[in-house]
């Protein structure tokens, strides 16, 4: 008997050594923001988040007010919705999420934000297990969310939106940004509808995913006055001096060379301007 048991014991011991060690409980007091990584699973604290002040985000008043109220409710332990911020590129979707977290965290110290990359969605169940039951409250943030043909990652997202048997933890809410309202390209929707035996069912599962977000917040391209107001706000906030006529002429020329006008383009012009003026932005 011992001759048989000894090899089995050795195999069992070897398998135990190969198995990953249980993930230690994160120190959620180490920071107010974390990034989720896999292979191995870990939550890395972010001591300095790249973001702008909430008052500097121009032209998104309705979305700002709606998401801010939702976040305050969530931070206070009240019912709150998952939110999908969709629309034009460079119009401050991800900036708004990070700015609102900072604003609400100032009065609700237990509020945390955890960034989850789209490619790590299959691991979301393991992440939820770490967050579930913690005394803090977590905004799970997924930036630039979209799904392509034969992309099954969207099924993992349902664990957050629908919760499965366990249900989504009460202390977790999902905020996602996307350039697409339905999280997949329009031409893909039309192609699948046109080639499927049952066109309605072919895309319903993916398209209906966006319906599971309680809040849809649309972001649209800014006009020229809003574009200039963004830049003036940055200048005033960082002490960059420039007269209105010069700012207008330079900013309009900058947008013309880029072929677009957005909050991102406004910030890029401002970074160039601050550099020429010798003003450091390292404190932002």
Backbone as CSV, one residue per row, in Angstrom:
resi,resn,N_x,N_y,N_z,CA_x,CA_y,CA_z,C_x,C_y,C_z
1,UNK,0.831,-1.218,0.000,0.000,0.000,0.000,0.858,1.258,0.000
2,UNK,1.938,1.194,0.794,2.787,2.379,0.887,3.492,2.664,-0.430
3,UNK,3.802,1.552,-1.178,4.460,1.756,-2.476,3.553,2.473,-3.459
4,UNK,2.227,2.267,-3.330,1.288,2.956,-4.209,1.049,4.376,-3.721
5,UNK,0.964,4.515,-2.388,0.647,5.829,-1.837,1.770,6.830,-2.068
6,UNK,2.997,6.378,-1.998,4.104,7.318,-2.101,4.107,8.069,-3.433
7,UNK,3.975,7.403,-4.586,3.919,8.144,-5.863,2.722,9.091,-5.942
8,UNK,1.577,8.658,-5.417,0.395,9.519,-5.445,0.600,10.749,-4.576
9,UNK,1.236,10.527,-3.427,1.513,11.666,-2.554,2.448,12.658,-3.233
10,UNK,3.424,12.117,-3.948,4.364,13.005,-4.642,3.666,13.789,-5.753
11,UNK,2.777,13.099,-6.458,2.020,13.790,-7.521,1.141,14.874,-6.933
12,UNK,0.463,14.542,-5.824,-0.406,15.528,-5.184,0.393,16.736,-4.708
13,UNK,1.571,16.465,-4.132,2.417,17.557,-3.646,2.898,18.424,-4.804
14,UNK,3.235,17.764,-5.942,3.693,18.523,-7.111,2.580,19.401,-7.664
15,UNK,1.361,18.869,-7.732,0.233,19.655,-8.223,-0.052,20.834,-7.309
16,UNK,0.105,20.618,-6.015,-0.141,21.699,-5.067,0.870,22.814,-5.245
17,UNK,2.118,22.408,-5.543,3.138,23.436,-5.769,2.875,24.209,-7.055
18,UNK,2.325,23.531,-8.062,2.044,24.181,-9.346,0.839,25.095,-9.276
19,UNK,-0.081,24.835,-8.374,-1.296,25.641,-8.289,-0.955,27.037,-7.806
20,UNK,-1.587,28.060,-8.350,-1.303,29.419,-7.907,-1.747,29.620,-6.468
21,UNK,-0.959,30.385,-5.743,-1.303,30.685,-4.354,-2.557,31.547,-4.317
22,UNK,-3.372,31.409,-3.291,-4.572,32.239,-3.178,-4.205,33.722,-3.183
23,UNK,-4.984,34.520,-3.895,-4.706,35.939,-3.992,-4.962,36.623,-2.665
24,UNK,-3.957,37.320,-2.179,-4.094,37.999,-0.894,-5.118,39.122,-0.997
25,UNK,-5.815,39.355,0.094,-6.814,40.436,0.120,-6.116,41.768,-0.123
26,UNK,-6.550,42.541,-1.099,-5.894,43.822,-1.385,-6.062,44.802,-0.233
27,UNK,-5.111,45.720,-0.131,-5.216,46.812,0.832,-5.928,47.973,0.138
28,UNK,-7.238,48.025,0.319,-8.012,49.055,-0.364,-7.825,50.444,0.248
29,UNK,-7.099,50.507,1.361,-6.782,51.809,1.947,-5.495,52.387,1.374
30,UNK,-4.823,51.620,0.482,-3.552,52.077,-0.081,-3.734,53.221,-1.069
31,UNK,-4.912,53.312,-1.678,-5.168,54.356,-2.678,-6.667,54.434,-2.918
32,UNK,-7.076,55.450,-3.648,-8.487,55.569,-4.021,-8.743,55.023,-5.414
33,UNK,-7.667,54.666,-6.123,-7.791,54.149,-7.488,-6.881,52.944,-7.661
34,UNK,-7.364,51.964,-8.453,-6.608,50.744,-8.699,-6.756,50.352,-10.165
35,UNK,-5.776,49.590,-10.643,-5.842,48.992,-11.975,-5.764,47.484,-11.814
36,UNK,-6.692,46.772,-12.470,-6.739,45.310,-12.398,-5.832,44.718,-13.461
37,UNK,-4.945,43.826,-13.039,-4.062,43.121,-13.960,-4.265,41.622,-13.776
38,UNK,-3.972,40.872,-14.823,-4.041,39.418,-14.738,-2.677,38.818,-15.070
39,UNK,-2.565,37.513,-14.779,-1.355,36.752,-15.093,-0.103,37.343,-14.444
40,UNK,-0.028,37.417,-13.132,-1.028,36.917,-12.181,-2.063,37.980,-11.834
41,UNK,-3.184,37.538,-11.265,-4.227,38.475,-10.841,-3.688,39.383,-9.743
42,UNK,-3.947,40.677,-9.891,-3.539,41.619,-8.860,-4.232,42.941,-9.081
43,UNK,-4.444,43.667,-7.995,-4.952,45.032,-8.042,-3.813,45.967,-7.650
44,UNK,-3.374,46.785,-8.592,-2.267,47.690,-8.321,-2.801,49.077,-7.982
45,UNK,-2.401,49.622,-6.829,-2.861,50.968,-6.464,-2.260,52.033,-7.371
46,UNK,-3.040,53.061,-7.642,-2.579,54.203,-8.439,-2.588,55.418,-7.519
47,UNK,-1.429,55.885,-7.173,-1.342,56.980,-6.205,-1.650,58.339,-6.831
48,UNK,-1.428,58.446,-8.156,-1.697,59.721,-8.828,-2.458,59.434,-10.120
49,UNK,-3.729,59.783,-10.129,-4.583,59.511,-11.279,-4.469,60.645,-12.298
50,UNK,-4.349,60.301,-13.572,-4.319,61.294,-14.643,-5.741,61.777,-14.911
51,UNK,-6.046,63.003,-14.509,-7.398,63.532,-14.696,-7.390,65.049,-14.652
52,UNK,-8.518,65.629,-15.056,-8.709,67.074,-15.008,-9.827,67.377,-14.022
53,UNK,-9.878,68.618,-13.575,-10.926,69.013,-12.636,-12.282,69.001,-13.332
54,UNK,-13.307,68.689,-12.556,-14.651,68.554,-13.105,-15.130,69.845,-13.760
55,UNK,-14.796,70.982,-13.154,-15.288,72.250,-13.694,-14.647,72.628,-15.024
56,UNK,-13.569,71.950,-15.403,-12.909,72.253,-16.674,-13.520,71.499,-17.852
57,UNK,-14.456,70.592,-17.585,-15.105,69.844,-18.662,-16.295,70.639,-19.177
58,UNK,-16.173,71.142,-20.385,-17.146,72.062,-20.970,-18.010,71.331,-21.997
59,UNK,-19.298,71.691,-22.051,-20.188,71.169,-23.081,-20.780,69.813,-22.774
60,UNK,-20.627,69.336,-21.534,-21.175,68.024,-21.164,-22.024,68.159,-19.894
61,UNK,-22.694,69.289,-19.762,-23.386,69.608,-18.512,-24.432,68.559,-18.128
62,UNK,-25.252,68.147,-19.089,-26.327,67.214,-18.753,-25.760,65.852,-18.341
63,UNK,-24.807,65.357,-19.093,-24.177,64.087,-18.737,-23.453,64.200,-17.405
64,UNK,-22.778,65.322,-17.197,-22.063,65.530,-15.931,-23.015,65.488,-14.751
65,UNK,-24.112,66.212,-14.834,-25.048,66.286,-13.714,-25.694,64.927,-13.440
66,UNK,-26.038,64.204,-14.516,-26.684,62.898,-14.343,-25.737,61.896,-13.703
67,UNK,-24.511,61.820,-14.220,-23.550,60.858,-13.688,-23.107,61.243,-12.282
68,UNK,-23.001,62.527,-12.016,-22.612,62.986,-10.683,-23.655,62.590,-9.646
69,UNK,-24.934,62.777,-9.969,-25.997,62.395,-9.044,-26.015,60.890,-8.830
70,UNK,-25.850,60.132,-9.896,-25.831,58.667,-9.790,-24.678,58.211,-8.894
71,UNK,-23.519,58.853,-9.056,-22.334,58.472,-8.281,-22.495,58.841,-6.814
72,UNK,-23.095,59.987,-6.547,-23.342,60.375,-5.154,-24.293,59.394,-4.471
73,UNK,-25.310,58.955,-5.197,-26.232,57.964,-4.643,-25.488,56.675,-4.318
74,UNK,-24.681,56.230,-5.267,-23.952,54.984,-5.069,-23.000,55.090,-3.882
75,UNK,-22.269,56.196,-3.793,-21.303,56.373,-2.712,-21.989,56.410,-1.349
76,UNK,-23.231,56.882,-1.333,-23.984,56.965,-0.085,-24.697,55.662,0.261
77,UNK,-24.500,54.619,-0.540,-25.133,53.337,-0.278,-26.553,53.241,-0.782
78,UNK,-26.941,54.145,-1.664,-28.292,54.153,-2.227,-28.286,53.479,-3.599
79,UNK,-29.476,53.120,-4.115,-29.527,52.493,-5.441,-28.915,53.386,-6.519
80,UNK,-28.193,52.761,-7.450,-27.547,53.494,-8.548,-27.444,52.575,-9.752
81,UNK,-27.365,53.167,-10.921,-27.337,52.428,-12.184,-25.923,52.278,-12.732
82,UNK,-25.717,51.187,-13.476,-24.546,51.116,-14.348,-24.718,52.171,-15.440
83,UNK,-23.604,52.695,-15.952,-23.691,53.785,-16.920,-22.812,53.523,-18.138
84,UNK,-23.367,53.794,-19.311,-22.632,53.722,-20.567,-22.503,55.128,-21.134
85,UNK,-21.268,55.603,-21.258,-20.987,56.909,-21.836,-20.524,56.662,-23.263
86,UNK,-21.325,57.101,-24.226,-21.024,56.784,-25.619,-21.028,58.054,-26.466
87,UNK,-20.340,57.999,-27.595,-20.416,59.130,-28.514,-19.071,59.524,-29.092
88,UNK,-18.982,60.794,-29.483,-17.852,61.301,-30.252,-16.532,61.104,-29.525
89,UNK,-15.496,60.812,-30.310,-14.155,60.649,-29.751,-13.652,61.969,-29.182
90,UNK,-12.897,61.871,-28.094,-12.216,63.034,-27.553,-13.089,64.053,-26.869
91,UNK,-14.332,63.683,-26.527,-15.236,64.645,-25.909,-15.366,64.462,-24.390
92,UNK,-14.412,63.790,-23.790,-14.327,63.800,-22.332,-15.075,62.699,-21.619
93,UNK,-15.352,61.582,-22.289,-16.098,60.504,-21.630,-15.301,59.921,-20.460
94,UNK,-14.086,59.467,-20.741,-13.274,58.897,-19.665,-12.833,59.974,-18.678
95,UNK,-12.595,61.184,-19.165,-12.215,62.284,-18.264,-13.330,62.579,-17.268
96,UNK,-14.577,62.479,-17.731,-15.709,62.745,-16.849,-15.796,61.701,-15.744
97,UNK,-15.603,60.435,-16.074,-15.668,59.380,-15.064,-14.622,59.618,-13.982
98,UNK,-13.386,59.900,-14.396,-12.310,60.096,-13.422,-12.506,61.380,-12.614
99,UNK,-13.011,62.429,-13.259,-13.239,63.685,-12.542,-14.356,63.545,-11.527
100,UNK,-15.413,62.824,-11.882,-16.532,62.633,-10.957,-16.109,61.761,-9.786
101,UNK,-15.291,60.762,-10.034,-14.792,59.972,-8.913,-14.038,60.850,-7.923
102,UNK,-13.166,61.711,-8.436,-12.403,62.595,-7.553,-13.321,63.531,-6.783
103,UNK,-14.330,64.071,-7.459,-15.242,65.021,-6.820,-16.039,64.351,-5.696
104,UNK,-16.574,63.168,-5.955,-17.397,62.480,-4.959,-16.532,61.886,-3.848
105,UNK,-15.335,61.429,-4.201,-14.433,60.864,-3.190,-14.075,61.897,-2.132
106,UNK,-14.093,63.172,-2.495,-13.753,64.226,-1.536,-14.706,64.258,-0.345
107,UNK,-15.941,63.799,-0.568,-16.929,63.779,0.523,-17.327,62.357,0.932
108,UNK,-16.901,61.366,0.171,-17.200,59.958,0.480,-15.889,59.176,0.359
109,UNK,-15.159,59.120,1.460,-13.799,58.598,1.448,-13.726,57.126,1.057
110,UNK,-14.815,56.379,1.185,-14.779,54.945,0.901,-14.972,54.626,-0.578
111,UNK,-15.148,55.645,-1.420,-15.373,55.403,-2.842,-14.046,55.126,-3.545
112,UNK,-13.996,54.019,-4.285,-12.808,53.639,-5.039,-13.167,53.503,-6.512
113,UNK,-12.160,53.612,-7.366,-12.348,53.351,-8.786,-11.341,52.294,-9.201
114,UNK,-11.816,51.295,-9.954,-10.971,50.187,-10.406,-11.075,50.123,-11.924
115,UNK,-9.956,50.312,-12.603,-9.956,50.259,-14.068,-9.725,48.827,-14.537
116,UNK,-10.581,48.397,-15.451,-10.529,47.046,-16.023,-10.392,47.172,-17.531
117,UNK,-9.352,46.566,-18.098,-9.159,46.610,-19.541,-10.131,45.663,-20.245
118,UNK,-10.554,46.020,-21.448,-11.511,45.202,-22.192,-11.008,43.774,-22.390
119,UNK,-9.711,43.629,-22.661,-9.185,42.293,-22.908,-9.152,41.422,-21.647
120,UNK,-9.326,42.045,-20.481,-9.342,41.295,-19.224,-10.761,40.993,-18.741
121,UNK,-11.756,41.241,-19.578,-13.141,40.976,-19.177,-13.390,39.531,-18.753
122,UNK,-12.743,38.518,-19.384,-12.983,37.156,-18.917,-12.626,36.919,-17.450
123,UNK,-11.802,37.783,-16.886,-11.398,37.621,-15.486,-12.292,38.406,-14.528
124,UNK,-13.367,39.002,-15.038,-14.150,39.907,-14.208,-14.774,39.188,-13.017
125,UNK,-15.087,37.913,-13.156,-15.655,37.169,-12.031,-14.698,37.102,-10.862
126,UNK,-13.415,36.895,-11.166,-12.409,36.851,-10.102,-12.242,38.210,-9.455
127,UNK,-12.331,39.258,-10.248,-12.244,40.609,-9.696,-13.426,40.901,-8.781
128,UNK,-14.624,40.533,-9.210,-15.810,40.764,-8.391,-15.708,40.036,-7.054
129,UNK,-15.103,38.850,-7.050,-14.952,38.111,-5.802,-14.048,38.840,-4.821
130,UNK,-13.074,39.585,-5.356,-12.201,40.366,-4.479,-12.923,41.580,-3.896
131,UNK,-13.809,42.170,-4.701,-14.496,43.387,-4.269,-15.706,43.084,-3.402
132,UNK,-16.312,41.942,-3.630,-17.532,41.575,-2.916,-17.268,41.495,-1.410
133,UNK,-18.080,42.169,-0.654,-17.970,42.089,0.794,-17.014,43.090,1.416
134,UNK,-16.215,43.789,0.599,-15.319,44.812,1.145,-16.145,46.004,1.640
135,UNK,-15.668,46.708,2.655,-16.441,47.843,3.173,-16.471,49.039,2.220
136,UNK,-15.522,49.099,1.283,-15.486,50.207,0.333,-16.518,49.985,-0.779
137,UNK,-16.755,51.044,-1.542,-17.655,50.974,-2.691,-16.819,51.274,-3.944
138,UNK,-17.097,50.517,-5.032,-16.194,50.510,-6.176,-16.907,50.874,-7.474
139,UNK,-16.343,51.869,-8.176,-16.709,52.124,-9.565,-15.778,51.270,-10.413
140,UNK,-16.322,50.271,-11.104,-15.529,49.490,-12.041,-15.571,50.223,-13.379
141,UNK,-14.424,50.617,-13.875,-14.337,51.493,-15.036,-13.687,50.747,-16.196
142,UNK,-14.418,50.643,-17.311,-13.906,50.004,-18.527,-13.946,51.033,-19.654
143,UNK,-12.790,51.442,-20.107,-12.682,52.510,-21.098,-12.623,51.927,-22.509
144,UNK,-13.258,52.645,-23.448,-13.214,52.287,-24.872,-13.712,50.864,-25.102
145,UNK,-14.906,50.610,-24.628,-15.500,49.277,-24.714,-16.189,49.090,-26.059
146,UNK,-15.850,48.004,-26.744,-16.530,47.656,-27.995,-16.239,46.200,-28.290
147,UNK,-17.052,45.613,-29.186,-16.915,44.195,-29.490,-16.951,43.989,-30.999
148,UNK,-16.075,43.127,-31.471,-16.019,42.819,-32.886,-16.695,41.503,-33.201
149,UNK,-16.560,41.079,-34.464,-17.163,39.828,-34.920,-16.539,38.644,-34.184
150,UNK,-17.380,37.710,-33.737,-16.929,36.512,-33.015,-16.204,36.853,-31.719
151,UNK,-16.459,38.013,-31.175,-15.855,38.431,-29.909,-16.790,38.008,-28.778
152,UNK,-16.338,37.078,-27.954,-17.184,36.543,-26.888,-16.962,37.240,-25.557
153,UNK,-16.119,38.276,-25.537,-15.849,38.971,-24.280,-17.123,39.571,-23.684
154,UNK,-18.085,39.892,-24.545,-19.304,40.528,-24.041,-20.045,39.620,-23.071
155,UNK,-19.862,38.311,-23.200,-20.533,37.394,-22.287,-20.022,37.564,-20.869
156,UNK,-18.724,37.863,-20.727,-18.157,38.089,-19.398,-18.736,39.351,-18.773
157,UNK,-19.044,40.346,-19.621,-19.580,41.598,-19.099,-20.945,41.401,-18.461
158,UNK,-21.668,40.390,-18.899,-22.983,40.145,-18.318,-22.894,39.800,-16.833
159,UNK,-21.740,39.280,-16.398,-21.558,38.969,-14.985,-21.645,40.232,-14.134
160,UNK,-21.261,41.360,-14.730,-21.348,42.629,-14.011,-22.736,43.233,-14.140
161,UNK,-23.293,43.167,-15.356,-24.566,43.834,-15.613,-25.755,43.041,-15.081
162,UNK,-25.720,41.726,-15.249,-26.825,40.881,-14.798,-26.532,40.166,-13.492
163,UNK,-25.257,39.874,-13.266,-24.876,39.325,-11.985,-24.925,37.825,-11.865
164,UNK,-25.623,37.119,-12.736,-25.708,35.674,-12.632,-26.414,35.254,-11.349
165,UNK,-26.072,34.067,-10.869,-26.720,33.532,-9.674,-26.376,34.367,-8.447
166,UNK,-25.098,34.747,-8.336,-24.677,35.495,-7.150,-25.196,36.925,-7.156
167,UNK,-25.409,37.462,-8.340,-25.827,38.856,-8.428,-24.632,39.787,-8.361
168,UNK,-24.769,40.943,-8.966,-23.686,41.933,-8.888,-23.579,42.423,-7.446
169,UNK,-22.365,42.501,-6.923,-22.210,42.988,-5.553,-22.832,44.368,-5.379
170,UNK,-23.460,44.590,-4.228,-24.088,45.878,-3.968,-23.076,47.016,-3.920
171,UNK,-21.818,46.674,-3.675,-20.797,47.717,-3.541,-20.016,47.938,-4.836
172,UNK,-20.565,47.469,-5.972,-19.898,47.638,-7.266,-20.884,48.193,-8.285
173,UNK,-20.443,49.191,-9.051,-21.213,49.710,-10.176,-20.260,49.820,-11.360
174,UNK,-20.772,49.624,-12.570,-19.932,49.663,-13.769,-20.172,50.937,-14.556
175,UNK,-19.084,51.654,-14.868,-19.118,52.784,-15.786,-18.233,52.418,-16.977
176,UNK,-18.788,52.445,-18.180,-18.033,52.099,-19.379,-18.158,53.220,-20.400
177,UNK,-17.112,53.402,-21.198,-17.155,54.371,-22.288,-17.012,53.635,-23.611
178,UNK,-17.629,54.188,-24.644,-17.547,53.576,-25.972,-17.852,54.624,-27.026
179,UNK,-17.257,54.470,-28.185,-17.612,55.338,-29.309,-18.921,54.914,-29.946
180,UNK,-19.413,53.714,-29.567,-20.603,53.150,-30.202,-21.695,52.936,-29.180
181,UNK,-22.886,53.368,-29.498,-24.005,53.229,-28.568,-24.352,51.767,-28.329
182,UNK,-24.238,50.936,-29.354,-24.581,49.521,-29.213,-23.343,48.637,-29.059
183,UNK,-22.189,49.253,-28.823,-20.961,48.537,-28.498,-20.418,47.680,-29.639
184,UNK,-20.988,47.805,-30.817,-20.469,47.094,-31.983,-20.725,47.946,-33.222
185,UNK,-19.896,47.841,-34.267,-20.046,48.688,-35.453,-21.387,48.480,-36.139
186,UNK,-21.939,49.570,-36.688,-23.220,49.488,-37.378,-23.160,48.549,-38.577
187,UNK,-22.042,48.567,-39.321,-21.970,47.696,-40.495,-21.955,46.224,-40.096
188,UNK,-21.413,45.917,-38.912,-21.442,44.541,-38.439,-22.866,44.119,-38.096
189,UNK,-23.617,45.031,-37.497,-25.012,44.741,-37.183,-25.785,44.428,-38.461
190,UNK,-25.601,45.270,-39.487,-26.323,45.078,-40.735,-25.880,43.799,-41.450
191,UNK,-24.573,43.506,-41.418,-24.062,42.299,-42.076,-24.625,41.045,-41.437
192,UNK,-24.657,41.009,-40.097,-25.155,39.821,-39.420,-26.660,39.664,-39.626
193,UNK,-27.364,40.774,-39.667,-28.809,40.700,-39.910,-29.094,40.182,-41.314
194,UNK,-28.242,40.580,-42.262,-28.492,40.206,-43.645,-28.110,38.779,-43.981
195,UNK,-27.182,38.177,-43.204,-26.689,36.854,-43.542,-27.202,35.746,-42.636
196,UNK,-27.870,36.103,-41.539,-28.297,35.087,-40.584,-29.617,34.454,-40.993
197,UNK,-29.827,33.201,-40.556,-31.101,32.524,-40.800,-32.216,33.265,-40.070
198,UNK,-31.933,33.647,-38.819,-32.885,34.440,-38.051,-32.237,35.794,-37.773
199,UNK,-32.448,36.781,-38.647,-31.737,38.054,-38.523,-31.941,38.740,-37.184
200,UNK,-33.140,38.658,-36.629,-33.413,39.366,-35.379,-32.578,38.813,-34.238
201,UNK,-32.425,37.468,-34.212,-31.680,36.856,-33.123,-30.179,36.959,-33.316
202,UNK,-29.736,37.191,-34.547,-28.308,37.157,-34.850,-27.525,38.190,-34.058
203,UNK,-28.087,39.368,-33.868,-27.355,40.427,-33.186,-28.025,40.860,-31.891
204,UNK,-29.177,40.284,-31.599,-29.922,40.747,-30.416,-29.112,40.620,-29.143
205,UNK,-28.363,39.508,-29.005,-27.631,39.279,-27.768,-26.572,40.349,-27.541
206,UNK,-25.843,40.715,-28.613,-24.804,41.725,-28.467,-25.402,43.127,-28.339
207,UNK,-26.369,43.430,-29.200,-26.958,44.762,-29.175,-27.673,45.025,-27.848
208,UNK,-28.356,43.998,-27.325,-29.112,44.187,-26.086,-28.203,44.379,-24.888
209,UNK,-26.909,44.123,-25.060,-25.990,44.324,-23.945,-26.008,45.772,-23.478
210,UNK,-26.045,46.704,-24.417,-26.070,48.117,-24.035,-27.361,48.478,-23.324
211,UNK,-28.448,47.728,-23.599,-29.715,47.993,-22.912,-29.634,47.683,-21.428
212,UNK,-28.658,46.898,-21.039,-28.532,46.513,-19.642,-27.908,47.613,-18.792
213,UNK,-27.402,48.669,-19.434,-26.924,49.835,-18.697,-28.118,50.717,-18.364
214,UNK,-28.277,51.047,-17.103,-29.411,51.871,-16.706,-29.320,53.296,-17.219
215,UNK,-28.112,53.798,-17.378,-27.902,55.162,-17.870,-27.172,55.119,-19.198
216,UNK,-27.729,55.804,-20.195,-27.051,56.054,-21.467,-26.778,57.550,-21.535
217,UNK,-25.512,57.898,-21.607,-25.142,59.307,-21.654,-24.411,59.578,-22.965
218,UNK,-25.026,60.397,-23.825,-24.468,60.659,-25.145,-23.542,61.868,-25.158
219,UNK,-22.451,61.754,-25.914,-21.474,62.835,-26.068,-21.356,63.161,-27.551
220,UNK,-21.489,64.431,-27.867,-21.511,64.854,-29.261,-20.409,65.888,-29.513
221,UNK,-20.040,66.023,-30.767,-18.960,66.945,-31.118,-19.280,68.355,-30.645
222,UNK,-18.252,69.065,-30.189,-18.454,70.430,-29.669,-18.454,71.437,-30.813
223,UNK,-19.060,72.584,-30.553,-18.998,73.666,-31.533,-17.766,74.518,-31.246
224,UNK,-17.548,75.533,-32.070,-16.321,76.318,-31.953,-16.276,77.112,-30.652
225,UNK,-17.401,77.639,-30.214,-17.414,78.405,-28.964,-17.058,77.520,-27.774
226,UNK,-17.586,76.293,-27.758,-17.250,75.376,-26.676,-15.770,74.983,-26.724
227,UNK,-15.275,74.776,-27.917,-13.862,74.437,-28.111,-12.959,75.534,-27.545
228,UNK,-13.271,76.777,-27.870,-12.470,77.899,-27.373,-12.641,78.074,-25.862
229,UNK,-13.847,77.819,-25.365,-14.089,77.929,-23.920,-13.281,76.887,-23.148
230,UNK,-13.146,75.696,-23.707,-12.312,74.672,-23.055,-10.882,75.169,-22.893
231,UNK,-10.338,75.725,-23.968,-8.947,76.173,-23.933,-8.789,77.336,-22.959
232,UNK,-9.720,78.269,-22.976,-9.648,79.395,-22.043,-9.728,78.900,-20.602
233,UNK,-10.541,77.890,-20.346,-10.623,77.325,-18.999,-9.301,76.723,-18.560
234,UNK,-8.635,76.001,-19.454,-7.328,75.442,-19.134,-6.313,76.549,-18.854
235,UNK,-6.345,77.589,-19.675,-5.405,78.700,-19.487,-5.600,79.357,-18.128
236,UNK,-6.845,79.623,-17.773,-7.120,80.278,-16.493,-6.734,79.384,-15.317
237,UNK,-6.990,78.092,-15.450,-6.706,77.161,-14.349,-5.206,76.993,-14.119
238,UNK,-4.408,77.099,-15.184,-2.976,76.848,-15.058,-2.130,78.118,-15.181
239,UNK,-2.772,79.255,-15.221,-2.028,80.511,-15.229,-1.280,80.787,-16.518
240,UNK,-1.822,80.341,-17.644,-1.209,80.617,-18.944,-1.843,81.881,-19.519
241,UNK,-1.045,82.913,-19.743,-1.564,84.200,-20.197,-1.492,84.306,-21.720
242,UNK,-2.633,84.637,-22.320,-2.720,84.846,-23.764,-3.983,85.655,-24.035
243,UNK,-3.889,86.610,-24.932,-5.066,87.429,-25.219,-6.052,86.644,-26.075
244,UNK,-7.317,87.058,-26.032,-8.381,86.309,-26.685,-8.188,86.193,-28.191
245,UNK,-7.753,87.286,-28.831,-7.603,87.267,-30.289,-6.528,86.273,-30.721
246,UNK,-5.398,86.275,-30.006,-4.312,85.356,-30.348,-4.735,83.911,-30.097
247,UNK,-5.395,83.691,-28.958,-5.862,82.336,-28.636,-6.814,81.833,-29.717
248,UNK,-7.744,82.691,-30.105,-8.737,82.276,-31.103,-8.066,81.916,-32.429
249,UNK,-7.153,82.776,-32.878,-6.496,82.543,-34.165,-5.669,81.254,-34.127
250,UNK,-4.892,81.076,-33.062,-4.039,79.897,-32.965,-4.855,78.616,-32.808
251,UNK,-5.893,78.678,-31.964,-6.696,77.480,-31.692,-7.458,77.024,-32.929
252,UNK,-7.961,77.987,-33.703,-8.685,77.626,-34.925,-7.727,77.046,-35.962
253,UNK,-6.531,77.604,-36.050,-5.535,77.050,-36.962,-5.138,75.639,-36.526
254,UNK,-5.023,75.431,-35.211,-4.651,74.114,-34.685,-5.703,73.061,-35.054
255,UNK,-6.971,73.427,-34.886,-8.029,72.463,-35.199,-8.081,72.180,-36.700
256,UNK,-7.757,73.193,-37.508,-7.760,73.000,-38.961,-6.681,72.014,-39.382
257,UNK,-5.523,72.090,-38.747,-4.441,71.168,-39.095,-4.760,69.744,-38.640
258,UNK,-5.558,69.605,-37.593,-5.938,68.283,-37.097,-7.149,67.723,-37.830
259,UNK,-7.901,68.582,-38.478,-9.076,68.135,-39.200,-10.223,67.735,-38.294
260,UNK,-10.182,68.158,-37.038,-11.262,67.822,-36.107,-11.269,68.837,-34.977
261,UNK,-12.380,68.833,-34.239,-12.523,69.749,-33.102,-13.165,68.954,-31.966
262,UNK,-12.458,68.869,-30.861,-12.957,68.109,-29.725,-12.251,68.568,-28.460
263,UNK,-12.683,68.020,-27.331,-12.008,68.325,-26.084,-10.568,67.865,-26.090
264,UNK,-10.306,66.724,-26.727,-8.929,66.225,-26.796,-8.048,67.158,-27.608
265,UNK,-8.568,67.647,-28.737,-7.800,68.577,-29.566,-7.560,69.878,-28.807
266,UNK,-8.550,70.335,-28.041,-8.393,71.545,-27.226,-7.259,71.363,-26.220
267,UNK,-7.211,70.218,-25.570,-6.156,69.959,-24.587,-4.793,69.877,-25.273
268,UNK,-4.725,69.261,-26.446,-3.451,69.147,-27.147,-2.922,70.509,-27.566
269,UNK,-3.819,71.394,-28.002,-3.375,72.751,-28.314,-2.878,73.445,-27.047
270,UNK,-3.623,73.257,-25.938,-3.229,73.911,-24.689,-1.863,73.417,-24.203
271,UNK,-1.583,72.127,-24.334,-0.272,71.592,-23.931,0.837,72.262,-24.738
272,UNK,0.601,72.416,-26.051,1.579,73.099,-26.901,1.755,74.548,-26.463
273,UNK,0.641,75.214,-26.172,0.689,76.615,-25.741,1.436,76.751,-24.415
274,UNK,1.120,75.896,-23.463,1.789,75.965,-22.163,3.292,75.745,-22.303
275,UNK,3.674,74.825,-23.183,5.099,74.590,-23.409,5.787,75.806,-23.982
276,UNK,5.131,76.468,-24.937,5.725,77.673,-25.531,5.806,78.812,-24.543
277,UNK,4.876,78.834,-23.586,4.851,79.878,-22.570,5.740,79.548,-21.368
278,UNK,6.314,78.359,-21.366,7.200,77.977,-20.266,6.457,77.635,-18.991
279,UNK,5.210,77.183,-19.091,4.406,76.833,-17.925,4.371,75.319,-17.759
280,UNK,4.783,74.839,-16.577,4.812,73.409,-16.306,3.411,72.923,-15.915
281,UNK,3.061,71.749,-16.413,1.795,71.130,-16.063,2.004,69.884,-15.202
282,UNK,3.169,69.745,-14.616,3.510,68.527,-13.878,2.646,68.314,-12.654
283,UNK,2.029,69.359,-12.126,1.215,69.229,-10.913,-0.169,68.700,-11.220
284,UNK,-0.567,68.571,-12.519,-1.902,68.104,-12.872,-1.951,66.602,-12.879
